[in-house]
Backbone as CSV, one residue per row, in Angstrom:
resi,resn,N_x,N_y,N_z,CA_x,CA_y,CA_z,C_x,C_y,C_z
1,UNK,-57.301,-4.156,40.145,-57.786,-4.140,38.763,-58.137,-2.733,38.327
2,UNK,-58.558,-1.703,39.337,-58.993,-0.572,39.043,-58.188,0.084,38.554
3,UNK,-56.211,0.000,39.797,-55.534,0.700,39.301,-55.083,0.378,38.029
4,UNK,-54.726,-1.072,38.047,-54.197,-1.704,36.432,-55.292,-0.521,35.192
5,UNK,-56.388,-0.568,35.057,-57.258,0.563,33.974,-56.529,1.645,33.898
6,UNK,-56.419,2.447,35.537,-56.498,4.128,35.439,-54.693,3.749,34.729
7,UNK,-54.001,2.762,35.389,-52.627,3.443,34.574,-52.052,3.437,33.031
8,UNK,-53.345,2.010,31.860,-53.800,2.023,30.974,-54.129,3.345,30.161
9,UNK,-55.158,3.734,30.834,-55.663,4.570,30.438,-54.384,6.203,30.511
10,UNK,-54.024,6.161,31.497,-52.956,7.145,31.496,-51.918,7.026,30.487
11,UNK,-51.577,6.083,30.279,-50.295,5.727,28.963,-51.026,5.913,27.632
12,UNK,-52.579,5.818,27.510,-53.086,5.714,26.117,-53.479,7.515,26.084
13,UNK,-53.308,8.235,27.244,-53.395,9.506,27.243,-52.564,10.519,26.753
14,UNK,-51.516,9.366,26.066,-49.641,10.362,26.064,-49.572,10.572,24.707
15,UNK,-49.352,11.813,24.506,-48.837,11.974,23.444,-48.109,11.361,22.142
16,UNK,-46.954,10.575,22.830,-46.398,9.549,21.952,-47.331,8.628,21.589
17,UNK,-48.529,8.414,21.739,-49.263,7.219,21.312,-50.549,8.055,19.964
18,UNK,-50.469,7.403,19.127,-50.894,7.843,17.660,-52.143,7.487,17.610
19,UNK,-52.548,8.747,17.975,-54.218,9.259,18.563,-54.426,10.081,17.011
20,UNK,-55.640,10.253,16.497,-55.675,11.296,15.512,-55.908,12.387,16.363
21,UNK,-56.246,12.914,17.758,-56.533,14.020,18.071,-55.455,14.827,18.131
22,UNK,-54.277,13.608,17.837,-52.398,14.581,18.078,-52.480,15.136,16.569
23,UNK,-53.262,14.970,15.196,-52.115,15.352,14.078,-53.608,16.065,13.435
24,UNK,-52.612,17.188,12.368,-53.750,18.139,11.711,-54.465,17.201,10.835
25,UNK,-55.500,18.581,10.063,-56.738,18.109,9.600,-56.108,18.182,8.225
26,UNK,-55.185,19.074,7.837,-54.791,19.842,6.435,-54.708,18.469,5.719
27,UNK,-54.194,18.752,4.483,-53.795,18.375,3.694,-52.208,17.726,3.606
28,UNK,-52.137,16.094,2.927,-51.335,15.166,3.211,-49.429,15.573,2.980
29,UNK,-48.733,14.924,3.064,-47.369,15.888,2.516,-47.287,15.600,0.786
30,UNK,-47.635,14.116,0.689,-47.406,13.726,-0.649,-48.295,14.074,-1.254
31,UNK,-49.815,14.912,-1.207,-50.487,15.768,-2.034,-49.895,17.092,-2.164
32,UNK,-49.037,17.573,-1.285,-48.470,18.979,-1.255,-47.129,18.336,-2.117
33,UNK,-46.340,18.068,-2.504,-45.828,17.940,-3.051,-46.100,17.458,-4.351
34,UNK,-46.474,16.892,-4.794,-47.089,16.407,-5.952,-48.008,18.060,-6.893
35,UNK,-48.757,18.563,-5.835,-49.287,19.945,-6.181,-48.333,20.935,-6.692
36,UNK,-47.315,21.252,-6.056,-46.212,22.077,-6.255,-45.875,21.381,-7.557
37,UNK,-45.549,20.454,-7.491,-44.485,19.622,-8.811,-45.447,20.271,-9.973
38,UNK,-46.703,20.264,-10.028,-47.878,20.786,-11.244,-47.666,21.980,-11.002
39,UNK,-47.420,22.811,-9.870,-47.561,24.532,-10.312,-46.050,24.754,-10.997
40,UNK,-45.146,24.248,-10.491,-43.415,24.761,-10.689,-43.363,24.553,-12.376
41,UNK,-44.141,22.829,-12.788,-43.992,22.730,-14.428,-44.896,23.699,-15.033
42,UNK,-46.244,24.228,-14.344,-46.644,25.140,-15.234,-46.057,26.592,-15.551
43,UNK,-45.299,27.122,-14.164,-44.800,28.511,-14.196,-43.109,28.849,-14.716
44,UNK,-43.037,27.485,-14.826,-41.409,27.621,-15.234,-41.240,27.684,-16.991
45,UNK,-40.067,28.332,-17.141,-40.535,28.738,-18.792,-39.580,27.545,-19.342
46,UNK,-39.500,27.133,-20.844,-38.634,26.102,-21.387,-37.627,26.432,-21.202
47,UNK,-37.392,27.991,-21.448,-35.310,28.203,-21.601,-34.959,28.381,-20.498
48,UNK,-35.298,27.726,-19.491,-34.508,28.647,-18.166,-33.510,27.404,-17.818
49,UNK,-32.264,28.189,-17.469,-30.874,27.527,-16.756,-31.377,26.983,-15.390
50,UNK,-31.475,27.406,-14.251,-31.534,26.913,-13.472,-32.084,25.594,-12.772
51,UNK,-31.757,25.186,-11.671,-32.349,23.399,-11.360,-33.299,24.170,-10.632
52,UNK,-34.182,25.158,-10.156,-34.893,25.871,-9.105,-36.324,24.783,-9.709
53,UNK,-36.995,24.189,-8.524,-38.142,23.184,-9.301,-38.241,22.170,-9.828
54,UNK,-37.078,22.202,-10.352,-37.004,20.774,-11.117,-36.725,19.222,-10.193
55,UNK,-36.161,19.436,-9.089,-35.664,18.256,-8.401,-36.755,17.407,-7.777
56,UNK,-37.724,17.605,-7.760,-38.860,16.941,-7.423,-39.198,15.731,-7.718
57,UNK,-39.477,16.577,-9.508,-39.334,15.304,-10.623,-38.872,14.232,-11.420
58,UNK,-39.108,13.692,-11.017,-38.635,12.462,-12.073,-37.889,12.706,-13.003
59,UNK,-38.329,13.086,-14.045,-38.831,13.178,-15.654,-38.091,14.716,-16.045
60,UNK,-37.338,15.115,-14.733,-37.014,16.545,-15.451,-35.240,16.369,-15.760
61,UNK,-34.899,17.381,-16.561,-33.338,16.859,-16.780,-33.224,18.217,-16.161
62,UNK,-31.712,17.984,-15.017,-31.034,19.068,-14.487,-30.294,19.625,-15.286
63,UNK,-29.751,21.028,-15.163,-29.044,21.837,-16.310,-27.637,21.368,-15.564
64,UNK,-26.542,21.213,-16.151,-25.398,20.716,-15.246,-24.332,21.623,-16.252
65,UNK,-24.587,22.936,-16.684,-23.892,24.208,-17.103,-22.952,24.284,-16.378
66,UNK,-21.363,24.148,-16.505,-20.323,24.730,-15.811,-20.040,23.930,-14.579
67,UNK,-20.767,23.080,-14.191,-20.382,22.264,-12.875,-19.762,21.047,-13.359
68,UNK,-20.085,20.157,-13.817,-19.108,19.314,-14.671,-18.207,19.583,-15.917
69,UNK,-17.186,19.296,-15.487,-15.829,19.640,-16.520,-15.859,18.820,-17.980
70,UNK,-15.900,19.143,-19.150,-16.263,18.199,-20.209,-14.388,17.538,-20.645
71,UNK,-14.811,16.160,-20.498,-13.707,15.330,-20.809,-12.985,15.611,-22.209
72,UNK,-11.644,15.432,-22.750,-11.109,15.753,-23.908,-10.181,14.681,-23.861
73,UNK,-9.286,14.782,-25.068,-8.063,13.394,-24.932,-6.868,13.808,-24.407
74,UNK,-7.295,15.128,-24.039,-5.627,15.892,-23.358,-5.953,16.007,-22.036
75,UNK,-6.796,15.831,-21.351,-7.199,15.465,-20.111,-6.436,14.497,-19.236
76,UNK,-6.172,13.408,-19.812,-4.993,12.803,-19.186,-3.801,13.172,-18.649
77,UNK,-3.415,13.361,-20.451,-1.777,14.439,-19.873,-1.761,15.761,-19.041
78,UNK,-2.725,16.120,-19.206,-3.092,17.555,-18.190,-2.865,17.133,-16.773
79,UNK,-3.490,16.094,-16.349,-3.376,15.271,-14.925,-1.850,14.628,-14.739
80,UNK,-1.692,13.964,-15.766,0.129,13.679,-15.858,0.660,14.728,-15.348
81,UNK,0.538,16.013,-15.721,1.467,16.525,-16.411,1.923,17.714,-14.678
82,UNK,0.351,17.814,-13.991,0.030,18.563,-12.867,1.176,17.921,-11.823
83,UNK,0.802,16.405,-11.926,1.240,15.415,-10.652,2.498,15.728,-11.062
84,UNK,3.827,15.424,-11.989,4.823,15.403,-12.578,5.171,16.751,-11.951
85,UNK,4.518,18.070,-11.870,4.963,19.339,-11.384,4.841,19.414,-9.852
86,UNK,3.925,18.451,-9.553,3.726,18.317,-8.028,4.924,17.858,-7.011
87,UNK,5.449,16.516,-8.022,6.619,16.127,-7.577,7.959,16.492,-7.499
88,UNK,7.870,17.810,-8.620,9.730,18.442,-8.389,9.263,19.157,-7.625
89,UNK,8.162,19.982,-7.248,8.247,20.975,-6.278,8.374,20.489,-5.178
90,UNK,7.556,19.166,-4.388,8.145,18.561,-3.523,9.643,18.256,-3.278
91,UNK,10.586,17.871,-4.703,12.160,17.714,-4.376,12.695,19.056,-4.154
92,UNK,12.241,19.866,-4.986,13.117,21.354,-4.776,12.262,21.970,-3.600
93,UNK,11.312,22.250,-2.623,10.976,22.597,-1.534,12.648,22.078,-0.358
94,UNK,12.978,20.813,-0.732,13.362,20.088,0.846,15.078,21.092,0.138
95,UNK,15.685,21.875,-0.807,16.489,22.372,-0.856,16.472,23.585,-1.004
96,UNK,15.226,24.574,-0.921,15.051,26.071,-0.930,14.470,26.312,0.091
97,UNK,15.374,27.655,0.822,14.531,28.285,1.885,12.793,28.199,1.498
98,UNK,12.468,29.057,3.169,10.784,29.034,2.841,10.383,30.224,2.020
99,UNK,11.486,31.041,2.555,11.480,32.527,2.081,10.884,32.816,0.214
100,UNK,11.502,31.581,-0.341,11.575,31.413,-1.774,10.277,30.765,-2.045
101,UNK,9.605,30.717,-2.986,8.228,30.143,-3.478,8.137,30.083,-4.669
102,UNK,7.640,28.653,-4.963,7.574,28.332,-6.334,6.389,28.313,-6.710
103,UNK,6.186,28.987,-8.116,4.974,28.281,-9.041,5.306,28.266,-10.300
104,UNK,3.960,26.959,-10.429,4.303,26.199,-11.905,3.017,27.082,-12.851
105,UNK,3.191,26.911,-13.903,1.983,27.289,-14.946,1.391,26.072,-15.292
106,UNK,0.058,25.624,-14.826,-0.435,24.255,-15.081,-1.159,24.824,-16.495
107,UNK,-1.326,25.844,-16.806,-2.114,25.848,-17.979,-1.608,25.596,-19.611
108,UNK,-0.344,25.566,-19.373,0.642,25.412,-20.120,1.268,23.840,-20.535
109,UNK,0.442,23.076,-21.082,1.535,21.938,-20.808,2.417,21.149,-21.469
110,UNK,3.058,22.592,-21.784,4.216,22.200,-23.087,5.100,22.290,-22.154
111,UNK,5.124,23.211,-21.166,6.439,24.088,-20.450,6.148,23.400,-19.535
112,UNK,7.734,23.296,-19.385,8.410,22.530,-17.416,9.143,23.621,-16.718
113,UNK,9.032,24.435,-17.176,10.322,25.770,-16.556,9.543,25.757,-15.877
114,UNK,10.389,26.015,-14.032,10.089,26.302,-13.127,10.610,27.735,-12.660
115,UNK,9.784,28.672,-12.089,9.612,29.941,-12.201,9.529,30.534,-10.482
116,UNK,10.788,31.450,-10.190,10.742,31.717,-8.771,10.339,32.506,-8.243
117,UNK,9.302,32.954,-7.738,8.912,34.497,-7.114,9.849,34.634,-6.554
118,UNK,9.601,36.653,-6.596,10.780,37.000,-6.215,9.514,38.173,-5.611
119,UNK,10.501,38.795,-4.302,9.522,40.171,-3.843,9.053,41.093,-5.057
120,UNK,9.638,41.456,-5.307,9.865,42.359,-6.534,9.236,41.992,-7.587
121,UNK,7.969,42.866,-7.608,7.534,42.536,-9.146,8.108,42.495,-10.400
122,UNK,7.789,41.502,-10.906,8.898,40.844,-12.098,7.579,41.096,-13.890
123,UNK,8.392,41.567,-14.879,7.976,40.967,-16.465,8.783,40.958,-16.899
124,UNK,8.307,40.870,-17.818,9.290,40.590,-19.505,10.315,40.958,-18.980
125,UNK,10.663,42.797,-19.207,11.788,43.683,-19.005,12.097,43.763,-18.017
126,UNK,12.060,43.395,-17.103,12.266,43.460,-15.409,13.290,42.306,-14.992
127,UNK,14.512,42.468,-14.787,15.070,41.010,-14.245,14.930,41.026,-13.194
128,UNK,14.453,39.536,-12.043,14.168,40.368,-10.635,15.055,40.210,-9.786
129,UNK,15.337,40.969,-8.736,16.689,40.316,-8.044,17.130,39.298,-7.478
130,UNK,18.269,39.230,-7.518,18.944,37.332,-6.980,19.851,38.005,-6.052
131,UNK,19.012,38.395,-4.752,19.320,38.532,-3.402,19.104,37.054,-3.275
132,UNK,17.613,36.952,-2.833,17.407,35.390,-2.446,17.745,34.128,-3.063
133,UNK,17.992,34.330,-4.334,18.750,33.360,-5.265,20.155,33.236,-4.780
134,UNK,20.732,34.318,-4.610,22.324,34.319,-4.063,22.089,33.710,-2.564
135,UNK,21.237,33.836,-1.511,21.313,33.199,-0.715,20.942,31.952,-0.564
136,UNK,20.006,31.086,-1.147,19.825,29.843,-1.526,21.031,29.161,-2.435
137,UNK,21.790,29.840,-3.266,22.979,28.936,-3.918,24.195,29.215,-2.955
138,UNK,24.797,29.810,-1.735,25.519,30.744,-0.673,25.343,29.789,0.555
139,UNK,23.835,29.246,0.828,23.420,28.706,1.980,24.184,27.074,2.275
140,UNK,25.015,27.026,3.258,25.759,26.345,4.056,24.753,24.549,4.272
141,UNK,23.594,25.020,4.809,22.806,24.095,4.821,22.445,23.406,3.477
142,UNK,22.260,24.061,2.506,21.605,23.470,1.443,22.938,22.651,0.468
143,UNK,24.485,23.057,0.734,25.173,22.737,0.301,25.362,21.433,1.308
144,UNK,25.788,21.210,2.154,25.295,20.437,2.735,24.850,19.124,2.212
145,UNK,23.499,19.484,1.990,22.303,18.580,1.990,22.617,18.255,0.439
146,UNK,22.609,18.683,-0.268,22.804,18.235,-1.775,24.070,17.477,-1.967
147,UNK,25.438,17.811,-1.433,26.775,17.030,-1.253,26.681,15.759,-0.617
148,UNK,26.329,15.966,1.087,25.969,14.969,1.110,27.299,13.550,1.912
149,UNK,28.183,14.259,2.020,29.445,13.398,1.624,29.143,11.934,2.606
150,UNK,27.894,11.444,3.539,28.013,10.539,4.214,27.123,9.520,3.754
151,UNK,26.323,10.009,2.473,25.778,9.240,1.471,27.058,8.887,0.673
152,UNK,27.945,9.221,0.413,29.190,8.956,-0.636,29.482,7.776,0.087
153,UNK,29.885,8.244,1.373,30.388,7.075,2.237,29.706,5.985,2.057
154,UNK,28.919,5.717,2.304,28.047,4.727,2.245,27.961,4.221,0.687
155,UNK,27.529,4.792,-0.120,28.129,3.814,-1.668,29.617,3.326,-1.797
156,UNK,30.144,3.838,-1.013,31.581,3.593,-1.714,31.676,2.152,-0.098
157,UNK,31.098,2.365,0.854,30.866,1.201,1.712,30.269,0.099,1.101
158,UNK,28.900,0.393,0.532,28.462,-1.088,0.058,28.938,-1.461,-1.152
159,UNK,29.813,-0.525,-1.948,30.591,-1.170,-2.912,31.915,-2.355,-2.483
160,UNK,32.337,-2.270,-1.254,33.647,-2.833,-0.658,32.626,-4.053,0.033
161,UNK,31.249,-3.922,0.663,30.700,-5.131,1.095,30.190,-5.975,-0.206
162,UNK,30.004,-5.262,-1.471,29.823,-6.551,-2.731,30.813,-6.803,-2.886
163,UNK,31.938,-6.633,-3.245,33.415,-6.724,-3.042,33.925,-8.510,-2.333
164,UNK,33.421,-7.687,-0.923,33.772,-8.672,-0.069,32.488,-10.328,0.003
165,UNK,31.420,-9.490,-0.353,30.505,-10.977,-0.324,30.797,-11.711,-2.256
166,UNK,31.201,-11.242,-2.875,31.969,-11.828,-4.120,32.792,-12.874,-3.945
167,UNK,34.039,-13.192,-2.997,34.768,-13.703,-2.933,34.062,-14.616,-2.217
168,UNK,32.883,-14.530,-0.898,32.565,-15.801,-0.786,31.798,-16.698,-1.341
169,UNK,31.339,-15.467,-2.527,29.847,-16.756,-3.368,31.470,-17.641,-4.204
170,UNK,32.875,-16.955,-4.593,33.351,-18.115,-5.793,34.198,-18.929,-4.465
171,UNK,33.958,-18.692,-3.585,34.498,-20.094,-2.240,33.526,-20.788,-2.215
172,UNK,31.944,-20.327,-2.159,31.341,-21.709,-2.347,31.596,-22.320,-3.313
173,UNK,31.533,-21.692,-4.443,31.232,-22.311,-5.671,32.226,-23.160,-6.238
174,UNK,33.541,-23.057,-6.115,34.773,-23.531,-5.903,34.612,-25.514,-5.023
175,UNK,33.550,-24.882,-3.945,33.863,-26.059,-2.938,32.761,-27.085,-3.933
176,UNK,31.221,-26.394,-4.341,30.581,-27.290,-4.737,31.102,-27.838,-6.039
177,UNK,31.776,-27.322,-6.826,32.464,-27.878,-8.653,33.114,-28.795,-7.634
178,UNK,33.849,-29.289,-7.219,35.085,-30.224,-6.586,33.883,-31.522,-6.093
179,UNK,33.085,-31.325,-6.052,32.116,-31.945,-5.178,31.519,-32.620,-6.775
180,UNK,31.235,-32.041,-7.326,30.121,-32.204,-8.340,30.861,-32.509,-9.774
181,UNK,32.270,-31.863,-10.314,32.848,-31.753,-11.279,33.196,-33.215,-11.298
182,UNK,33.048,-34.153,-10.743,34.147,-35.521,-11.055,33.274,-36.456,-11.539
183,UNK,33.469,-37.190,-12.729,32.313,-37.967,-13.664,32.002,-38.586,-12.258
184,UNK,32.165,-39.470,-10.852,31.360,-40.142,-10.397,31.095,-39.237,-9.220
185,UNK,30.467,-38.264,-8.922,30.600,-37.441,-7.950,30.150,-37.824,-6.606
186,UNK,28.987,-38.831,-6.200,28.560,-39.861,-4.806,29.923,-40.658,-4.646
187,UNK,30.845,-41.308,-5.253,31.650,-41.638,-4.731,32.629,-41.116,-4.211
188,UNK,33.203,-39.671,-5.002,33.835,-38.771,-4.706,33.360,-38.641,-2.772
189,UNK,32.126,-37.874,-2.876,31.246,-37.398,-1.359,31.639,-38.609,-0.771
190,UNK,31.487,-40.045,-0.553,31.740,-40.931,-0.144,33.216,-40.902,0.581
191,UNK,33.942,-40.962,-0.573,35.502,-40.723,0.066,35.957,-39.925,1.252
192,UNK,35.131,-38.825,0.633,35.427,-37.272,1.651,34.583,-37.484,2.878
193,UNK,33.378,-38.283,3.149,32.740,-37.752,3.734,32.210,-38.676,4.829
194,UNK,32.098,-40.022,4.104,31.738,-41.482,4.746,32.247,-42.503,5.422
195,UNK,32.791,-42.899,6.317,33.297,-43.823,7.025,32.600,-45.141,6.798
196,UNK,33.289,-46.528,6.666,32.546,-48.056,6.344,32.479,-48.601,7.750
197,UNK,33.007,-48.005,8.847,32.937,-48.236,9.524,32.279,-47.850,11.034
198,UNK,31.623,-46.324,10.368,30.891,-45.233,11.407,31.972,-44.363,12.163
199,UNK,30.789,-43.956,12.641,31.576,-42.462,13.474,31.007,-42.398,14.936
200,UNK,32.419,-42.189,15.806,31.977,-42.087,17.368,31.988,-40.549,17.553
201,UNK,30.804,-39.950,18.042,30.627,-38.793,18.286,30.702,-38.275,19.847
202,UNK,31.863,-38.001,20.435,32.528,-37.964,21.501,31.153,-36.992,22.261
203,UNK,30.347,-37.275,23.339,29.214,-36.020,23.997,29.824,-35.281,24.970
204,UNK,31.328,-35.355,25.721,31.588,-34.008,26.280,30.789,-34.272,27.510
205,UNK,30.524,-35.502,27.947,29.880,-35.277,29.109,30.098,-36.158,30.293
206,UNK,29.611,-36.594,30.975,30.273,-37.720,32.169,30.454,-39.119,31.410
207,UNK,30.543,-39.845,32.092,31.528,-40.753,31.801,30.668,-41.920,31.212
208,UNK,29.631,-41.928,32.343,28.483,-42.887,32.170,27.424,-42.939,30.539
209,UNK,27.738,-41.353,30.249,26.940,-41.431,28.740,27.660,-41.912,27.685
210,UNK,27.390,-42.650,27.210,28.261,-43.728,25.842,27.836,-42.477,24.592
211,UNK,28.943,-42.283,23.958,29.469,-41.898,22.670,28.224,-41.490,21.935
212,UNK,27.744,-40.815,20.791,27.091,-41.002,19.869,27.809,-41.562,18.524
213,UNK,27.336,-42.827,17.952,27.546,-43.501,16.991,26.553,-43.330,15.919
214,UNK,27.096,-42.938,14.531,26.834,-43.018,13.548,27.008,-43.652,12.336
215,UNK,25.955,-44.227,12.230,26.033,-45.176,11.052,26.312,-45.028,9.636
216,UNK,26.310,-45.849,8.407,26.926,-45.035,7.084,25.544,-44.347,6.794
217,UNK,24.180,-44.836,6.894,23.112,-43.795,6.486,23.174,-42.553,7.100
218,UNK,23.483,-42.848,8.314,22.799,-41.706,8.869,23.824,-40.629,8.546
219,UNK,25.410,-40.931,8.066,26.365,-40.062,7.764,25.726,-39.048,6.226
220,UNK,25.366,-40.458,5.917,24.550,-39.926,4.301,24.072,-38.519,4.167
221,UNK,22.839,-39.117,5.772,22.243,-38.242,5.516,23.137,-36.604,5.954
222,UNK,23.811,-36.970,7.113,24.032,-35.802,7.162,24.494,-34.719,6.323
223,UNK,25.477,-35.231,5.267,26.360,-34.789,4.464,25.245,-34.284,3.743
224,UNK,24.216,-34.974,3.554,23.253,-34.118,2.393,22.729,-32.892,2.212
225,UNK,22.517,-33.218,3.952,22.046,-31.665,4.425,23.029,-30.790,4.397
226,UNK,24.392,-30.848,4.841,24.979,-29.974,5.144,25.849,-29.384,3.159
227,UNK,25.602,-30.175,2.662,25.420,-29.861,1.177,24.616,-28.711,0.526
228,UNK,23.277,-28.993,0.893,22.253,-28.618,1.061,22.506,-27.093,1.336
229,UNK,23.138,-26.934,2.612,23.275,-25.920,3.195,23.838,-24.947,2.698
230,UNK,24.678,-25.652,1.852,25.983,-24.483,0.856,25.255,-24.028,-0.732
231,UNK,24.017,-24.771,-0.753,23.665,-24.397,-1.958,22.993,-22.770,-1.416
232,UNK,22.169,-23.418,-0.150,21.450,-22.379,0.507,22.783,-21.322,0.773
233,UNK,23.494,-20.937,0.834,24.245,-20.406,1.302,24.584,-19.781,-0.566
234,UNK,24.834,-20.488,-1.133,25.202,-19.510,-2.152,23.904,-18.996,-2.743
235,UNK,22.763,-19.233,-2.753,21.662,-18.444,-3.460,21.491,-16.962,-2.561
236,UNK,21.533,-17.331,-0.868,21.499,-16.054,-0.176,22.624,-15.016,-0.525
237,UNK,23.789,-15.571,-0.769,25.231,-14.511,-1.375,24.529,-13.877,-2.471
238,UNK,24.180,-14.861,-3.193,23.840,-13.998,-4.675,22.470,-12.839,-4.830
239,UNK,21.522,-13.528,-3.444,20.527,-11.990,-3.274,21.059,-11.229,-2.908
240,UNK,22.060,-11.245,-1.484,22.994,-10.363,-1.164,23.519,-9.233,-1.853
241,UNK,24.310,-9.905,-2.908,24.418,-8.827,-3.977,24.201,-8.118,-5.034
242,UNK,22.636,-8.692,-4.860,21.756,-8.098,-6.166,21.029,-6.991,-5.407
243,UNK,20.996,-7.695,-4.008,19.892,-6.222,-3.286,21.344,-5.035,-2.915
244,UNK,22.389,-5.014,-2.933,23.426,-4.444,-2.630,23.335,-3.465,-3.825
245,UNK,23.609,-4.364,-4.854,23.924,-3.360,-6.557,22.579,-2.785,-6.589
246,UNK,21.199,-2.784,-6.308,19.971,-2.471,-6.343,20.171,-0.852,-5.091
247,UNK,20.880,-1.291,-4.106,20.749,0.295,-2.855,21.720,1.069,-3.650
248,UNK,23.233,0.552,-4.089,24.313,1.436,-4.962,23.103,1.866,-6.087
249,UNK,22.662,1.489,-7.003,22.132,2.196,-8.200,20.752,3.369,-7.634
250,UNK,20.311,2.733,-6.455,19.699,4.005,-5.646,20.250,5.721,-5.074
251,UNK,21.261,4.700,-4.573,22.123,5.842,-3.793,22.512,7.030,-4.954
252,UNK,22.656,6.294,-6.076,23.648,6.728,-7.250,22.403,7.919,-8.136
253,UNK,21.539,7.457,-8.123,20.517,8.075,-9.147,20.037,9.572,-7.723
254,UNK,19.913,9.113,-6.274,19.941,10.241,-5.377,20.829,10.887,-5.715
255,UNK,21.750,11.207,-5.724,23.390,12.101,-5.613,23.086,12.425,-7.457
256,UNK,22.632,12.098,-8.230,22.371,12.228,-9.667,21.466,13.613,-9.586
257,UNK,20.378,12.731,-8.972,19.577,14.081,-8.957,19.242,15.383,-7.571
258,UNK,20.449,15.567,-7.022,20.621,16.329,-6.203,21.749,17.260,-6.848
259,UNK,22.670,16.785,-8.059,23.238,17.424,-8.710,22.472,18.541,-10.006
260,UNK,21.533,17.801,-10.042,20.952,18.232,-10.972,19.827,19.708,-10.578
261,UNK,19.296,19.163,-9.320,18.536,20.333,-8.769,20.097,21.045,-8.456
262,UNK,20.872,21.261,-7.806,22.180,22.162,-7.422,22.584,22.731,-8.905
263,UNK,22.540,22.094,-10.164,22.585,22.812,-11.038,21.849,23.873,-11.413
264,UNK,20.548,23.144,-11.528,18.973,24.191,-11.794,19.444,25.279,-10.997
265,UNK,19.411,25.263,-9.881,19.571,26.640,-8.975,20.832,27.332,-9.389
266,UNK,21.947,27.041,-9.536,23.231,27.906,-10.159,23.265,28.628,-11.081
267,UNK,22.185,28.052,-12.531,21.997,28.148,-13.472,20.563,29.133,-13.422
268,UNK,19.927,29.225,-12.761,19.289,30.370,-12.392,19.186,31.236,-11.773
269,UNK,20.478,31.646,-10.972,21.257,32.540,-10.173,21.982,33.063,-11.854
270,UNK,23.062,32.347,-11.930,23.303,33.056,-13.546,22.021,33.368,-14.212
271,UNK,21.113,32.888,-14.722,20.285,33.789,-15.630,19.850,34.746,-15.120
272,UNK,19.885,35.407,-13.857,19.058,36.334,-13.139,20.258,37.119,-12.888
273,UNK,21.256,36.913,-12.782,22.352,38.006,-13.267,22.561,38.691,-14.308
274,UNK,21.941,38.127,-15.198,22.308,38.724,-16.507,22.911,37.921,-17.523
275,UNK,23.883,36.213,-17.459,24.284,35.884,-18.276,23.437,34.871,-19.067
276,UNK,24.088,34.287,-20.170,23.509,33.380,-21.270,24.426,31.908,-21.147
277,UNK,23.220,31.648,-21.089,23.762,29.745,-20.909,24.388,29.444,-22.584
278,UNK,25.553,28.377,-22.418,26.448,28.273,-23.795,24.688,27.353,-24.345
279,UNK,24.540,27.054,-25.744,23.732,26.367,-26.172,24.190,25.126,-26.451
């Protein structure tokens, strides 16, 4: 029992345990603060810019001078207009050396001209040289990559596979009118399809297993399904070749605008030579 006290008493001796002999005599934090908050409003003058003091309070308004951007109705298109420049430089990066560097004028947002540094300090009167222009419209790789010829291949491939899945959507469609076109068309299926007398379905197997026999329902049914099947069969043809004409009008608008950047660059190799585009 003695020791049980002394080791009591040793744990109520520790520091971690919230003795007032552990903490000062001064003055509280939330009177020191509250104090300050009364000297800062008395010494601070009305016109002053800065937030120095003020954050304490409640009741005080921060100056927010120059740190928030004030909204306008051209603010939008300004953001349009940045992203829109963001994205050709991304297409024309993957066809200009590194050597070459582009910038846009975002402050401008009337203008889309895209503008090429060149080593050579460039103004008004200065044309700058189309060394590196001549080697970016010259470059093997970039011709290449803009031509392209195994993307050609490939449109002019999935043009011959719509081609070819064409002829089987009008074979279905052919089989189901014949099926469906005749004022009594279940009797028609009947004719073609039904036996009054069933069907022995030979199993291919020893001797001892008897036939599978089918009855006129169960022929019914089959035929229904396998009906069934050709409808399914022509709706998949016809996604077939909607997602087909959907990769061709892809492929097509790529090679569109790979012509178009291969122009831009030709056409600014000529202006940096010296000539004038016809109007």
């Amino acid at each position: 029992m003695v020791q049980q006290l002394t080791s009591v008493q040793s744990l109520l001796s520790l520091p971690s345990n919230d003795h007032p002999q552990w903490y000062s005599t001064g003055p509280s934090t939330c009177s020191v603060i509250l104090r300050n908050q009364v000297a800062d409003n008395q010494h601070i003058p009305s016109n002053s810019i800065g937030n120095r003091g003020r954050k304490l309070s409640l009741t005080s308004n921060l100056s927010r001078k120059g740190k928030i951007s004030k909204w306008n109705p051209n603010s939008r298109s300004l953001e349009l207009d940045r992203l829109h420049r963001d994205q050709i430089k991304k297409r024309l990066s993957r066809f200009i050396p590194d050597d070459i560097e582009l910038e846009f004028d975002s402050d401008d947002s009337d203008s889309d001209a895209v503008s090429i540094d060149i080593d050579q300090p460039s103004s008004s009167s200065i044309i700058p040289q189309p060394q590196k222009l001549l080697d970016a419209v010259q470059s093997n790789h970039i011709k290449d990559s803009i031509s392209c010829p195994k993307l050609s291949k490939f449109e002019s491939s999935a043009a011959n596979v719509v081609e070819n899945e064409k002829e089987v959507t009008k074979s279905i469609n052919r089989a189901l009118s014949n099926l469906y076109d005749s004022p009594n068309s279940s009797t028609r299926i009947n004719n073609l399809f039904i036996s009054d007398t069933g069907v022995d379905l030979p199993t291919n197997n020893d001797n001892h297993i008897q036939d599978i026999h089918l009855s006129v329902d169960q022929q019914k049914l089959q035929t229904q399904r396998h009906i069934e099947s050709l409808h399914d069969a022509l709706s998949d043809s016809r996604e077939y070749i909607e997602r087909m004409n959907e990769l061709r009008s892809i492929i097509s608008e790529t090679n569109r605008i790979k012509k178009s950047v291969w122009n831009g660059l030709r056409e600014s190799v000529y202006l940096s030579l010296g000539g004038d585009l016809p109007p």
